[in-house]
């Protein structure tokens, strides 16, 4: 299969998943509140808070994990912003109305999915008992970005992969 044909096919599948998973106009208020709450847990403010509170208050292994989380968050955010400004993929707002205010006009990759996964991955790697809950939360934040109509699934997946890659790189330095 030719690369261009493959890209068109992947884009069509991405769009189809987006349309299947995004909430419609008739979504209940309870669903909107739930998904908005989840999505805000992955915003840069929440991610910075979750990374920095242990940095300020903790000692020992928790402090090391907090330093790693802060570095992973900073590096992954930088990578996302460079990619966003070069790829300039428009958000999918023309197909379905977004249920939240858009942070910017660029869709690829998802900054929310990246930021929450970078912090969750580091803490999951350092504290195995917290691993599944943190990674499930990060996955839900990513999915919320699709449900609320502001990202395609590939935006979320690539953002999460960037977070994991930067997390692995940061942990390799320790």
Short mmCIF file of C-alpha atoms in Angstrom, two decimals:
data_model
loop_
_atom_site.label_atom_id
_atom_site.label_comp_id
_atom_site.label_asym_id
_atom_site.label_seq_id
_atom_site.Cartn_x
_atom_site.Cartn_y
_atom_site.Cartn_z
CA UNK A 1 0.00 0.00 0.00
CA UNK A 2 1.31 3.45 -0.89
CA UNK A 3 2.19 5.72 2.05
CA UNK A 4 -0.32 8.41 1.03
CA UNK A 5 -3.14 5.89 0.70
CA UNK A 6 -2.22 4.46 4.09
CA UNK A 7 -2.28 7.93 5.68
CA UNK A 8 -5.73 8.65 4.20
CA UNK A 9 -7.01 5.31 5.47
CA UNK A 10 -5.62 5.95 8.98
CA UNK A 11 -7.10 9.46 8.98
CA UNK A 12 -10.50 8.07 7.98
CA UNK A 13 -10.37 5.49 10.78
CA UNK A 14 -9.28 8.18 13.25
CA UNK A 15 -12.23 10.37 12.22
CA UNK A 16 -14.67 7.43 12.43
CA UNK A 17 -13.55 6.60 15.99
CA UNK A 18 -13.78 10.26 16.94
CA UNK A 19 -17.36 10.46 15.65
CA UNK A 20 -18.30 7.23 17.44
CA UNK A 21 -16.80 8.25 20.80
CA UNK A 22 -17.68 11.96 20.96
CA UNK A 23 -20.76 12.92 22.95
CA UNK A 24 -23.60 14.42 20.99
CA UNK A 25 -25.60 17.54 21.67
CA UNK A 26 -28.13 15.53 23.68
CA UNK A 27 -25.61 14.32 26.29
CA UNK A 28 -26.95 14.52 29.82
CA UNK A 29 -25.70 17.13 32.22
CA UNK A 30 -24.34 14.38 34.49
CA UNK A 31 -22.21 12.97 31.65
CA UNK A 32 -20.93 16.42 30.76
CA UNK A 33 -19.99 17.17 34.37
CA UNK A 34 -18.29 13.79 34.74
CA UNK A 35 -16.17 14.09 31.58
CA UNK A 36 -15.34 17.75 32.22
CA UNK A 37 -14.14 16.88 35.72
CA UNK A 38 -11.98 14.07 34.35
CA UNK A 39 -10.53 16.27 31.61
CA UNK A 40 -9.59 19.04 34.06
CA UNK A 41 -7.67 16.47 36.13
CA UNK A 42 -5.29 16.28 33.16
CA UNK A 43 -4.83 19.97 32.54
CA UNK A 44 -1.43 21.53 32.91
CA UNK A 45 -2.42 23.20 36.21
CA UNK A 46 -3.47 19.91 37.79
CA UNK A 47 -0.44 18.08 36.39
CA UNK A 48 1.97 20.72 37.69
CA UNK A 49 0.25 20.59 41.08
CA UNK A 50 0.46 16.78 41.24
CA UNK A 51 4.13 16.96 40.26
CA UNK A 52 5.19 19.83 42.53
CA UNK A 53 3.33 19.21 45.81
CA UNK A 54 5.43 16.10 46.58
CA UNK A 55 8.51 18.02 45.43
CA UNK A 56 7.91 20.66 48.10
CA UNK A 57 6.57 18.46 50.89
CA UNK A 58 8.25 15.08 50.50
CA UNK A 59 11.58 13.50 51.28
CA UNK A 60 13.46 10.45 50.08
CA UNK A 61 12.03 8.30 47.30
CA UNK A 62 8.86 10.40 46.95
CA UNK A 63 10.95 13.53 46.41
CA UNK A 64 13.04 11.79 43.74
CA UNK A 65 9.83 10.67 42.01
CA UNK A 66 8.53 14.24 42.18
CA UNK A 67 11.70 15.59 40.58
CA UNK A 68 11.42 12.97 37.85
CA UNK A 69 7.72 13.82 37.34
CA UNK A 70 8.51 17.53 37.06
CA UNK A 71 11.23 16.86 34.48
CA UNK A 72 9.06 14.45 32.49
CA UNK A 73 6.20 16.96 32.53
CA UNK A 74 8.42 19.83 31.40
CA UNK A 75 10.12 17.84 28.64
CA UNK A 76 6.94 16.25 27.32
CA UNK A 77 5.16 19.63 27.31
CA UNK A 78 8.03 21.14 25.34
CA UNK A 79 7.94 18.28 22.81
CA UNK A 80 4.16 18.63 22.42
CA UNK A 81 4.35 22.37 21.83
CA UNK A 82 7.09 22.00 19.20
CA UNK A 83 5.08 19.32 17.40
CA UNK A 84 1.82 21.29 17.63
CA UNK A 85 3.41 24.38 16.09
CA UNK A 86 4.92 22.35 13.23
CA UNK A 87 2.13 19.89 12.43
CA UNK A 88 -0.69 22.45 12.91
CA UNK A 89 -3.48 19.87 12.76
CA UNK A 90 -6.77 21.66 13.28
CA UNK A 91 -9.08 20.51 16.04
CA UNK A 92 -12.05 18.42 14.93
CA UNK A 93 -14.59 21.06 15.94
CA UNK A 94 -16.26 21.32 12.53
CA UNK A 95 -17.76 17.84 12.82
CA UNK A 96 -19.12 17.89 16.37
CA UNK A 97 -19.48 20.84 18.73
CA UNK A 98 -16.83 20.81 21.46
CA UNK A 99 -18.28 20.64 24.96
CA UNK A 100 -15.49 22.69 26.55
CA UNK A 101 -13.47 25.78 25.74
CA UNK A 102 -10.56 25.00 23.44
CA UNK A 103 -7.15 25.80 24.93
CA UNK A 104 -5.67 26.52 21.48
CA UNK A 105 -6.40 25.78 17.82
CA UNK A 106 -3.96 22.89 17.45
CA UNK A 107 -5.05 19.31 17.96
CA UNK A 108 -2.00 17.10 17.47
CA UNK A 109 -0.81 15.87 19.93
CA UNK A 110 -3.04 16.26 22.97
CA UNK A 111 -1.36 18.32 25.67
CA UNK A 112 -3.79 17.13 28.37
CA UNK A 113 -3.17 13.47 27.53
CA UNK A 114 0.57 14.11 27.54
CA UNK A 115 0.79 16.06 30.77
CA UNK A 116 -1.29 13.71 32.89
CA UNK A 117 0.41 10.60 31.46
CA UNK A 118 3.90 12.02 32.08
CA UNK A 119 3.20 12.50 35.79
CA UNK A 120 1.18 9.26 36.11
CA UNK A 121 3.84 7.20 34.34
CA UNK A 122 6.65 8.42 36.60
CA UNK A 123 4.68 7.83 39.79
CA UNK A 124 3.44 4.45 38.55
CA UNK A 125 7.02 3.43 37.75
CA UNK A 126 8.23 4.52 41.18
CA UNK A 127 5.27 3.32 43.26
CA UNK A 128 3.94 0.11 41.73
CA UNK A 129 0.93 -0.11 44.03
CA UNK A 130 -0.33 3.16 42.55
CA UNK A 131 0.44 2.10 38.98
CA UNK A 132 -2.91 0.88 37.73
CA UNK A 133 -5.05 3.61 39.33
CA UNK A 134 -2.78 6.35 37.99
CA UNK A 135 -2.54 4.87 34.50
CA UNK A 136 -6.31 4.32 34.37
CA UNK A 137 -6.84 7.96 35.38
CA UNK A 138 -4.41 9.09 32.67
CA UNK A 139 -6.24 6.91 30.14
CA UNK A 140 -9.59 8.37 31.18
CA UNK A 141 -8.27 11.91 30.83
CA UNK A 142 -7.13 11.10 27.31
CA UNK A 143 -10.49 9.53 26.47
CA UNK A 144 -12.28 12.57 27.92
CA UNK A 145 -10.58 14.75 25.33
CA UNK A 146 -12.24 12.67 22.61
CA UNK A 147 -15.61 12.42 24.43
CA UNK A 148 -15.72 16.20 24.80
CA UNK A 149 -14.99 16.70 21.09
CA UNK A 150 -11.60 18.42 21.20
CA UNK A 151 -9.21 15.68 20.00
CA UNK A 152 -9.01 12.81 17.58
CA UNK A 153 -7.96 9.45 19.08
CA UNK A 154 -4.54 9.65 17.40
CA UNK A 155 -3.90 13.00 19.12
CA UNK A 156 -4.40 11.31 22.48
CA UNK A 157 -2.41 8.17 21.71
CA UNK A 158 0.57 10.10 20.37
CA UNK A 159 0.47 12.47 23.35
CA UNK A 160 0.51 9.53 25.73
CA UNK A 161 3.37 7.89 23.84
CA UNK A 162 5.38 11.14 24.06
CA UNK A 163 4.75 11.18 27.82
CA UNK A 164 5.89 7.59 28.24
CA UNK A 165 8.98 8.15 26.09
CA UNK A 166 10.02 11.22 28.07
CA UNK A 167 9.27 9.36 31.30
CA UNK A 168 11.51 6.49 30.25
CA UNK A 169 14.25 8.96 29.25
CA UNK A 170 14.05 10.86 32.55
CA UNK A 171 14.09 7.65 34.62
CA UNK A 172 17.11 6.44 32.62
CA UNK A 173 19.03 9.46 33.93
CA UNK A 174 18.55 8.33 37.54
#
